[in-house]
PDB file of C-alpha atoms in Angstrom:
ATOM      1  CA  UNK A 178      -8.540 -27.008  11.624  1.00  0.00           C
ATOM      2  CA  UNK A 179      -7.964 -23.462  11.300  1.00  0.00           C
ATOM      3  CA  UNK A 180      -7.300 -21.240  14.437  1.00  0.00           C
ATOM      4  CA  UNK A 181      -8.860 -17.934  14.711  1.00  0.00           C
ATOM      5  CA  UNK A 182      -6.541 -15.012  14.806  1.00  0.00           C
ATOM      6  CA  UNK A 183      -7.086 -12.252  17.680  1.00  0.00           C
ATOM      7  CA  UNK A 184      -5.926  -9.310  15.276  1.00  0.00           C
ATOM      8  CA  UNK A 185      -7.370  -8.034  12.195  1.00  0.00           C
ATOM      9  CA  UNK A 186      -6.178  -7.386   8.908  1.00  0.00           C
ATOM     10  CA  UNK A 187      -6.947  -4.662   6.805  1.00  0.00           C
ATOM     11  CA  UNK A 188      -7.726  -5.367   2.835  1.00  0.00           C
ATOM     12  CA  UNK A 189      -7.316  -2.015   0.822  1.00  0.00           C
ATOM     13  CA  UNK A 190      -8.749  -2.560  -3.193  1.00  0.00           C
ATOM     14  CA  UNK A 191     -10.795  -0.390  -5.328  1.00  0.00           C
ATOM     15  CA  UNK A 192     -12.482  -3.535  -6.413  1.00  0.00           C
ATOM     16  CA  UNK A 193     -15.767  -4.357  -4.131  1.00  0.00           C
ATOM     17  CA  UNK A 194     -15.582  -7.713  -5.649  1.00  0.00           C
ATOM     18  CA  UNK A 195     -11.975  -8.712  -5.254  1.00  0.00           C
ATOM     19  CA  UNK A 196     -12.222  -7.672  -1.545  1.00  0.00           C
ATOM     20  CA  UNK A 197     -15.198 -10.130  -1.049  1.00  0.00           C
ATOM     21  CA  UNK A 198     -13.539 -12.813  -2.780  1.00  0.00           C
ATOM     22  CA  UNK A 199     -10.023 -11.775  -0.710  1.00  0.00           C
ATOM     23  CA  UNK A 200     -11.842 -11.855   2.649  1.00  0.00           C
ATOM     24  CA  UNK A 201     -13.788 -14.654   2.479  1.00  0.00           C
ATOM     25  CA  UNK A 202      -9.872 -16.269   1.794  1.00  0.00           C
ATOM     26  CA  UNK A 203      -9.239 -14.813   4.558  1.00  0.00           C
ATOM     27  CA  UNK A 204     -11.758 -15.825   6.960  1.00  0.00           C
ATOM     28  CA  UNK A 205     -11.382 -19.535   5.989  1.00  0.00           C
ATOM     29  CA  UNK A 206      -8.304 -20.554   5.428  1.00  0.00           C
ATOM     30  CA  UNK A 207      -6.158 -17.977   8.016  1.00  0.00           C
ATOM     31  CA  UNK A 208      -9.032 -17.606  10.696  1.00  0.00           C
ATOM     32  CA  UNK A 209      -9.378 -13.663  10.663  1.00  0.00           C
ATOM     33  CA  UNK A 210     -12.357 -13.182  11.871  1.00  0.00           C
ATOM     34  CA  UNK A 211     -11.819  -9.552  11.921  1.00  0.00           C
ATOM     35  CA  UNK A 212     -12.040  -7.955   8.304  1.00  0.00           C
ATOM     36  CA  UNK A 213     -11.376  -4.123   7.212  1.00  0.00           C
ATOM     37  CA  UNK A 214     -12.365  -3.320   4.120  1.00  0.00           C
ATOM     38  CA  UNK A 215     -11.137  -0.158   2.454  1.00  0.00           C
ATOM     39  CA  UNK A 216     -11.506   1.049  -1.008  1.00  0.00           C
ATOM     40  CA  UNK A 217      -9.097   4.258  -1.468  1.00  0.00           C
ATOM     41  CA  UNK A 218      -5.710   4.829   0.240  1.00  0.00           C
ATOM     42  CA  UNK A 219      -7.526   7.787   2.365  1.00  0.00           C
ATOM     43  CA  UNK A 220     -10.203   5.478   3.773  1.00  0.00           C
ATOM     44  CA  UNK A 221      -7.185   2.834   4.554  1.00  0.00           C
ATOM     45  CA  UNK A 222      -5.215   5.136   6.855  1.00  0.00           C
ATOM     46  CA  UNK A 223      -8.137   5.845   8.464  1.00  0.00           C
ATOM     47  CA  UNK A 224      -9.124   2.706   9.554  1.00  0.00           C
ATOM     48  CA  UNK A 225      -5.385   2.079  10.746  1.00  0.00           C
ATOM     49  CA  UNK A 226      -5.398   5.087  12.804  1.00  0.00           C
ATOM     50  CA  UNK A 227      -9.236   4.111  14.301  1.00  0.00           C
ATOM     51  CA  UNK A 228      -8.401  -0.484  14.353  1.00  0.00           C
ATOM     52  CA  UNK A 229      -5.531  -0.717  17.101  1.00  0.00           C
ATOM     53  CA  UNK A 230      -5.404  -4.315  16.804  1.00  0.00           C
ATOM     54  CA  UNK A 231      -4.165  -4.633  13.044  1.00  0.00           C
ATOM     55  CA  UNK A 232      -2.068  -7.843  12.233  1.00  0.00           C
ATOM     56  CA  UNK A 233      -1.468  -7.867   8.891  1.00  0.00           C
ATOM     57  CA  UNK A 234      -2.280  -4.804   6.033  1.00  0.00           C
ATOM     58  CA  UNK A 235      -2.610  -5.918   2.373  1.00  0.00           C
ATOM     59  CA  UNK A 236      -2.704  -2.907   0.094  1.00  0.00           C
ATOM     60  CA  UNK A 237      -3.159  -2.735  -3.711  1.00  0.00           C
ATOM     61  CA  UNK A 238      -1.352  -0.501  -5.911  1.00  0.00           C
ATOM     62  CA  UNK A 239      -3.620   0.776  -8.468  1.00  0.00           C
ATOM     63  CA  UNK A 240      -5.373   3.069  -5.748  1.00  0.00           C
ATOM     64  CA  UNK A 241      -5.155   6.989  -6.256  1.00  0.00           C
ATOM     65  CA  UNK A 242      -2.353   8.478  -3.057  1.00  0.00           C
ATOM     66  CA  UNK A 243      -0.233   5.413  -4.051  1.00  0.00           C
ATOM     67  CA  UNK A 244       2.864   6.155  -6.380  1.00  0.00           C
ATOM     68  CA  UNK A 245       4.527   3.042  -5.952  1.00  0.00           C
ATOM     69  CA  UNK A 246       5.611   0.631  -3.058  1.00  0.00           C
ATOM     70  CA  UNK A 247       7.980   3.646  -1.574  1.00  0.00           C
ATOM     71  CA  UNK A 248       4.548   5.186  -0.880  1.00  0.00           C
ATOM     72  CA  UNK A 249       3.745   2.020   1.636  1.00  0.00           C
ATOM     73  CA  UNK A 250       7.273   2.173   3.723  1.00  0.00           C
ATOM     74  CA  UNK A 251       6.162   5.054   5.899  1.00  0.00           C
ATOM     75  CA  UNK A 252       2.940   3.171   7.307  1.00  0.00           C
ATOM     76  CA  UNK A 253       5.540   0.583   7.991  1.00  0.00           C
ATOM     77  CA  UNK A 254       7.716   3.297  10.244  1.00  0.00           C
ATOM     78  CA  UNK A 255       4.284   4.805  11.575  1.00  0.00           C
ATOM     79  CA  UNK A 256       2.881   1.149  12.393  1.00  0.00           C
ATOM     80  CA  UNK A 257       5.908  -0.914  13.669  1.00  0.00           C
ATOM     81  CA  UNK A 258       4.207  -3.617  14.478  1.00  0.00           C
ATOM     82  CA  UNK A 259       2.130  -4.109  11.460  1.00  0.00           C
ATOM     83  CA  UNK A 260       3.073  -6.676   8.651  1.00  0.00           C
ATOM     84  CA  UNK A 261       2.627  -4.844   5.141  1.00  0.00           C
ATOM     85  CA  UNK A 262       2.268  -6.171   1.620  1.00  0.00           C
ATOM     86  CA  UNK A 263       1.273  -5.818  -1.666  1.00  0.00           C
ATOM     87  CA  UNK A 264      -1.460  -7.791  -3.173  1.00  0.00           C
ATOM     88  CA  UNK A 265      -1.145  -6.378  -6.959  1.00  0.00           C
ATOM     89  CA  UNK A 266      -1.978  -7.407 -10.535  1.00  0.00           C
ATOM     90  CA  UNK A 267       1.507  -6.146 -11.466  1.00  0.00           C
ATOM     91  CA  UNK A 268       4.547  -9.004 -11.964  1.00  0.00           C
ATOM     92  CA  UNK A 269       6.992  -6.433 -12.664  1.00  0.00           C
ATOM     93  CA  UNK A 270      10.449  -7.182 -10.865  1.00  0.00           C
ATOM     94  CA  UNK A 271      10.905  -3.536 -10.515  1.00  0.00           C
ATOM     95  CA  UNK A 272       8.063  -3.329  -7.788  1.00  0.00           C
ATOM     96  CA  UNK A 273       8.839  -6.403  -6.492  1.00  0.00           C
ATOM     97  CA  UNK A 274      12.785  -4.989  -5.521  1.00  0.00           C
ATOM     98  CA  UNK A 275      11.244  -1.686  -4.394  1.00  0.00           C
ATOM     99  CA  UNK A 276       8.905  -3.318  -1.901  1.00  0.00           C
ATOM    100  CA  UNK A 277      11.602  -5.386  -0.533  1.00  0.00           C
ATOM    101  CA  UNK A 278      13.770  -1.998  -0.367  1.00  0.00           C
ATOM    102  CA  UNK A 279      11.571  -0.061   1.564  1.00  0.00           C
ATOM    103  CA  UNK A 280      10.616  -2.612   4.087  1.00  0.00           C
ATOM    104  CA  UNK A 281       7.538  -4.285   3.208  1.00  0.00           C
ATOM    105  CA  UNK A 282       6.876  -7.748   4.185  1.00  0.00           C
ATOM    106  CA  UNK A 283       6.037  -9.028   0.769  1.00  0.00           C
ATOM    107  CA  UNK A 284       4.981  -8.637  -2.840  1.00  0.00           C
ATOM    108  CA  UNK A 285       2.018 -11.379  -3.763  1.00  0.00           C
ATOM    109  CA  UNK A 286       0.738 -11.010  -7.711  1.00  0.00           C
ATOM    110  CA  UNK A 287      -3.084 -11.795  -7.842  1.00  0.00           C
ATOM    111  CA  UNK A 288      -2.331 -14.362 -10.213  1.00  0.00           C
ATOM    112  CA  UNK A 289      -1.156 -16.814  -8.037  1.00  0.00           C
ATOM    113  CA  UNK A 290      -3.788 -20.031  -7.090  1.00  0.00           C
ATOM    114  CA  UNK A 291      -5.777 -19.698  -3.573  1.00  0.00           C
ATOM    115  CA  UNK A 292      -3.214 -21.964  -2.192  1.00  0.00           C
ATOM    116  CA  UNK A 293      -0.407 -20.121  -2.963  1.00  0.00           C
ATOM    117  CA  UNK A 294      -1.970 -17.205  -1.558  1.00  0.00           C
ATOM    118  CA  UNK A 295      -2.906 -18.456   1.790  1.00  0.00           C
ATOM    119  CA  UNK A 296       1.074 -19.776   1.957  1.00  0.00           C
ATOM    120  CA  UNK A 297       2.843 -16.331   0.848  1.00  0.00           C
ATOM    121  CA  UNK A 298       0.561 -14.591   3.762  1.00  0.00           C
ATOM    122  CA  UNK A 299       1.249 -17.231   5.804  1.00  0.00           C
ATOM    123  CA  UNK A 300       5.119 -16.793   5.348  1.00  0.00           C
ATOM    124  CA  UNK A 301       4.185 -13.182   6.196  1.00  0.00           C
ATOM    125  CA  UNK A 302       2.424 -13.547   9.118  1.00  0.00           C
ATOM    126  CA  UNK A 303       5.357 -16.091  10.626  1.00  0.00           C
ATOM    127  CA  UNK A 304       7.537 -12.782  10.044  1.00  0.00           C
ATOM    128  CA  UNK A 305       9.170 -14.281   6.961  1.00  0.00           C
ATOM    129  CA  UNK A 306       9.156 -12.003   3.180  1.00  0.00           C
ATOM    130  CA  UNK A 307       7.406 -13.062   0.357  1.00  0.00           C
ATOM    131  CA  UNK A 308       8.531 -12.790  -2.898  1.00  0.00           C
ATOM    132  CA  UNK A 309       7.032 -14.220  -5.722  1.00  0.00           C
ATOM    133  CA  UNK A 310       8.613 -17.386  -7.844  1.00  0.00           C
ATOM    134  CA  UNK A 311       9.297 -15.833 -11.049  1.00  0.00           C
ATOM    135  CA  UNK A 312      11.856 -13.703  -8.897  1.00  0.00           C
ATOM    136  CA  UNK A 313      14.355 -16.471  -8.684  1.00  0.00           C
ATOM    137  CA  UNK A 314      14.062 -17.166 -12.706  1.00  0.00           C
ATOM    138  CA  UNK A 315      16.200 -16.244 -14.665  1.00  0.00           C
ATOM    139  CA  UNK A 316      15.032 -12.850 -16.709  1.00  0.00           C
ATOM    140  CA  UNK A 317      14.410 -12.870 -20.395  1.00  0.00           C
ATOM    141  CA  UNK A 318      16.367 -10.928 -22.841  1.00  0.00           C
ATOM    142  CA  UNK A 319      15.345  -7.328 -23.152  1.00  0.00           C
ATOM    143  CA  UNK A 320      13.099  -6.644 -26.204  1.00  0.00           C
ATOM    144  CA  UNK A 321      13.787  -4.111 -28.875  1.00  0.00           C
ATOM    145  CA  UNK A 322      10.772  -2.205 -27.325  1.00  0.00           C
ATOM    146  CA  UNK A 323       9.949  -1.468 -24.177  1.00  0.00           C
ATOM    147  CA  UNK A 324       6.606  -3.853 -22.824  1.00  0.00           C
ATOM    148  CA  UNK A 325       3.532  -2.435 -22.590  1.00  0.00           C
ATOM    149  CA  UNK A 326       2.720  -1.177 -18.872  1.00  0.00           C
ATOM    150  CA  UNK A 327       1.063  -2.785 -16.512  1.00  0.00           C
ATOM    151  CA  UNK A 328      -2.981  -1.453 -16.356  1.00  0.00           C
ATOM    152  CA  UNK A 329      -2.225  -1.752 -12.507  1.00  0.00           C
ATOM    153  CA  UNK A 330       1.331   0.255 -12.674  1.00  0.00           C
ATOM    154  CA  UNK A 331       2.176   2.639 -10.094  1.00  0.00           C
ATOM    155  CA  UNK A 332       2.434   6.311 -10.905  1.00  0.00           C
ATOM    156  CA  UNK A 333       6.714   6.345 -10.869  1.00  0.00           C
ATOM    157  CA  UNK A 334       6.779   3.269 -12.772  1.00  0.00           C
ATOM    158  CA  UNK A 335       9.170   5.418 -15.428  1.00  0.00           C
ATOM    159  CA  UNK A 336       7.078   4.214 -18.500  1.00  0.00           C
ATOM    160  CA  UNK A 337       5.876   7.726 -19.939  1.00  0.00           C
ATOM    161  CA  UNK A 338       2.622   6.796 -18.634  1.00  0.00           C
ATOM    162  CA  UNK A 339       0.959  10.132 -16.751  1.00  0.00           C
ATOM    163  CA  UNK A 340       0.917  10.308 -13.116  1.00  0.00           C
ATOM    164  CA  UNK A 341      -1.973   9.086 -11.231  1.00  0.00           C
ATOM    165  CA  UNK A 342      -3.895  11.657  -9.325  1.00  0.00           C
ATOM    166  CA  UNK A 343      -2.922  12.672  -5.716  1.00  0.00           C
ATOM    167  CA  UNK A 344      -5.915  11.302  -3.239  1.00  0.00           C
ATOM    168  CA  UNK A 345      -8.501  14.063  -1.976  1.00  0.00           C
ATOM    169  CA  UNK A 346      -6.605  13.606   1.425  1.00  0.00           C
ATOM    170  CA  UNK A 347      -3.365  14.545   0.368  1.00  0.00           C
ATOM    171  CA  UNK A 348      -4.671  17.288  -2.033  1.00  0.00           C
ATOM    172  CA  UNK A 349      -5.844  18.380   1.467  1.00  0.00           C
ATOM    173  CA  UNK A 350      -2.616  17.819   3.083  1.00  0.00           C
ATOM    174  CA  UNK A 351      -0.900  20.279   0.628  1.00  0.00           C
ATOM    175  CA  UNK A 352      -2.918  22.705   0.606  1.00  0.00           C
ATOM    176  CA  UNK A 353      -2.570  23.440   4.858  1.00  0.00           C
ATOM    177  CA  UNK A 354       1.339  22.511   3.901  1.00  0.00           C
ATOM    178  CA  UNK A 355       1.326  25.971   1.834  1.00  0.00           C
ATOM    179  CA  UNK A 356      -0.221  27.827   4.610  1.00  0.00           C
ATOM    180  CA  UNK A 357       2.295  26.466   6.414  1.00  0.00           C
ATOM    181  CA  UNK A 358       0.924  24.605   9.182  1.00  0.00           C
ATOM    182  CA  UNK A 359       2.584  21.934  11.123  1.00  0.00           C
ATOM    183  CA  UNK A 360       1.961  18.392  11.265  1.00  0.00           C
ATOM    184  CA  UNK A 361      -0.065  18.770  14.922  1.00  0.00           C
ATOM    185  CA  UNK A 362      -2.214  21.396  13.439  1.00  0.00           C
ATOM    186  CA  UNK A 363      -2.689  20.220   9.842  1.00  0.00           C
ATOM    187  CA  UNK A 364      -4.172  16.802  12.264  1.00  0.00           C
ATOM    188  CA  UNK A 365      -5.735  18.789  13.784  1.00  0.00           C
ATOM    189  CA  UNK A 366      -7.588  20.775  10.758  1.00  0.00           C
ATOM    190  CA  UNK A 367      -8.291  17.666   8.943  1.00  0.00           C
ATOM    191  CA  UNK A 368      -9.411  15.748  11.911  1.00  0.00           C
ATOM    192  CA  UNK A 369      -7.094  12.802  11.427  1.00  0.00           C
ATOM    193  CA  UNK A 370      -3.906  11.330  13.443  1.00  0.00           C
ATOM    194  CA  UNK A 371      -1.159  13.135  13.582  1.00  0.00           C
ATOM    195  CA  UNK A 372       0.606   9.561  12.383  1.00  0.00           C
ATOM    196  CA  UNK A 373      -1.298   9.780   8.960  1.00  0.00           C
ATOM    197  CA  UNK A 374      -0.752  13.273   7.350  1.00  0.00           C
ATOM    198  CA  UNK A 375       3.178  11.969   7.850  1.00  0.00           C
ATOM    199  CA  UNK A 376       2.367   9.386   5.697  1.00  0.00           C
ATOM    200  CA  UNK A 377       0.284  11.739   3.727  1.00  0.00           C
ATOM    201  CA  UNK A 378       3.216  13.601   3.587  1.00  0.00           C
ATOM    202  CA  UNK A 379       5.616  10.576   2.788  1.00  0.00           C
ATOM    203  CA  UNK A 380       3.517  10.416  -0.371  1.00  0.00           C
ATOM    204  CA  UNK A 381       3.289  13.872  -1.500  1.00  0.00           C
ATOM    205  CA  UNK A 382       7.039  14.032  -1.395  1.00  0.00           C
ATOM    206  CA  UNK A 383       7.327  10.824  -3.620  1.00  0.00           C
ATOM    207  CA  UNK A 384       4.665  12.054  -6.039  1.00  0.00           C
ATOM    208  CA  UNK A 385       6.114  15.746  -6.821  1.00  0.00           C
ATOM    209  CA  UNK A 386       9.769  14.559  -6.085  1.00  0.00           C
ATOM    210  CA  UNK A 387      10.000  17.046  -3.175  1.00  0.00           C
ATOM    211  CA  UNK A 388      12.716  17.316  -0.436  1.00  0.00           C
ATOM    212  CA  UNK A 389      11.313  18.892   1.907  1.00  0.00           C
ATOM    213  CA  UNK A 390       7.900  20.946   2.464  1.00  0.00           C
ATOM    214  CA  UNK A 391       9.225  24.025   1.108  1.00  0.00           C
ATOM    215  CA  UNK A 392      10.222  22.610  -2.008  1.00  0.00           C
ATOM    216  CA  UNK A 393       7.018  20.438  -2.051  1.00  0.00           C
ATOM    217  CA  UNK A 394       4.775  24.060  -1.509  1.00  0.00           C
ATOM    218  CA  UNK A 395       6.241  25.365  -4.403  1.00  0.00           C
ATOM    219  CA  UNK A 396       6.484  22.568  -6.810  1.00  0.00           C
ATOM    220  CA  UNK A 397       3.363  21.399  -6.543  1.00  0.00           C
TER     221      UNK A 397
END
């Protein structure tokens, strides 16, 4: 029998029907009874900053304001407490490494059976990582070629592919940054927590390849 979880968990997709599908998985076979559903990475950082009782956060990476799993490690520092993973439709090894990198509590491919989802969250949940299988294969030879992206590649996946587009939040975000306001008031001005435009920030700095907010003012 399935116990039901006190906390919530938050399910960030920009597909209405994978999140359906994802939640009902979620209802029964972990017992969250509790179910955020968000379809941008703007409307998922609000719900973090308005849901105090978030267990788990499952994020995918085709969503604008995402540039890769570097752009997730700063909700880690801003939620301690909060597991963080990537649900994606991506099996490249390169993502895979960088979640682990920055922190994240696992990389889970959408390809994988029901059952195999419920156990990678579960190993997530229990404060374990998750990485997927064909991690501990060994890799094939390197074509002549380079593969075809992903169609669910992150922006800094290196491939030539163009950037994705910065989210309407963090175009936002950089426009108070060149007036130069502060964190507190650029919260303030935008009406969110102070905790998000960091990770607003965290992002913008990962997307133009800024240092710091001067740099990311003027390359931007």
């Amino acid at each position: 029998m399935t116990t039901n979880r006190p906390g919530a968990v938050l399910v960030a997709d920009d597909h209405s029907l994978y999140r359906a599908g994802f939640s009902l998985l979620l209802k029964d076979r972990l017992g969250f009874r509790a179910i955020i559903e968000a379809a941008t990475f703007d409307a998922a950082l609000d719900r973090l900053a308005e849901t105090p009782n978030v267990e788990l956060a499952l994020f995918d990476l085709a969503m604008p304001g995402i540039s890769g799993p570097e752009s997730l490690s700063v909700v880690k520092d801003t939620y301690p407490g909060l597991r963080v993973a990537i649900v994606s439709g991506s099996e490249e090894r390169n993502y895979v490494l960088k979640a682990v990198a920055t922190g994240l509590n696992g990389y889970v491919p959408k390809s994988l059976a029901d059952d195999e989802i419920v156990g990678a969250l579960k190993d997530i949940l229990d404060g374990r990582i998750y990485v997927p299988r064909f991690m501990t294969t060994a890799m094939p030879a390197a074509p002549d070629q380079p593969a075809s992206p992903s169609p669910d590649a992150p922006a800094d996946a290196g491939n030539g592919q163009p950037a994705k587009p910065i989210s309407p939040r963090q175009r936002d975000v950089l426009t108070c940054i060149r007036r130069g306001l502060s964190n507190k008031e650029i919260a303030r001005e935008l009406d969110i927590a102070e905790g998000t435009v960091k990770i607003h920030l965290a992002a913008l700095f990962t997307h133009f390849g800024a240092r710091n907010r001067t740099e990311l003012a003027t390359k931007s």
